[in-house]
C-alpha angles and dihedrals in degrees: 000000000000125000113235101234137003120211119191131177093204121109116243118262120211096183107117090199094055115118090213112043106192127220128240118266093259122021128178108225094194094079129055119225111263119248117255115244091252092069113091100199134061134200118271093254144002122280095278095055093041091055091051090052092045090060084077085067089082129145089276088067088059096048133147088265089063090048092055095049114125105248125200115262115270093237094055115113117206138163115250131182109235131215112196112209136168091246140065124243119206129202108273095016124126119234125186116204139179115212116200108135111104100238092050091047086057089051091051093051088054095045094049088060095046132032102322092233131124137158122260110203129180117246133169139156093259104045100025118214117337124231095221123064143149131252114246115207117202107235097168134014141174123199114207128210092256089056095254118137133219110203138187110200132185124210116244130163125001119236142187122221111236101169137006109231098185141339101206137109081358136344117280123177142173110248140184123210124252125217130177115257119232110279093225114213094348113124098230092174091060091045091051091052091051092049091049090051091052091048091053091050092048091051092047095050092043090054090050094051091048093050095251125135113277095236118173108253114246126236102306095183100052096191094311118157115241096260099052088040090056089053091049091053091049091051090060092061092089116171093032102081096160091055089046090051090052090052092047092053096052113104098199123075094206092052091049092049092048091052091048090048091053092048093048091047091053090048091049091051090052093048091047090054091047090049091051091051090050091052092048094046106028094170092060 
């Protein structure tokens, strides 16, 4: 699921060290950012196929089972192979990849004989490589005769890079694990309900503008706890990777939900205005 358009009132930030990279004022979520030429690997398919695969990243992927998974302790330091990509992976999300560049084929051969886990970290020509990423666990793979790999990965824990161990043949770094802090007296359940309501309204209006039936969106949350639900919402903001990165880096569920609520509210206002114009000028 990908929301049709993301409207944000925040000013863009070009500071690659910022812990909250902001989005542009208007971002089309229907197109992924293109990879910079320095990246040696591409996604398994173009945007259309990736979206179809990302539908697997439904609420069931962010279930209560995921919430109850035993995560590593935040003060643990481990070495993790890293895969820089022009996208953001969230815990619980599904990511299809094609691996064909030699150094990453080497990495895959190693991973398939160990724990099947590597770090996905956002990188582009403007912001550089982020310090916070998400572990991708290989849940399905296919090795082709030319030694390319097709992978299906699922997002697991978030991490922060603390030290680069080596850069060849592929990037390896020491990382520590990130966990959300308690939200104090914030009512995260109420915030989750508000965010879900905004998502449903955005989907409804988007369908209307695109000439699709205005069906009431089903239960988007599906018994998810607030934290995995906030990750699920962030994963739908396709085409706005810097905003997604900012959401991934936040260490407070309430703060993440509030930011998503603001973004969805801005998007809803935009769609409402567009809908009013369409009603006033049907021929246009």
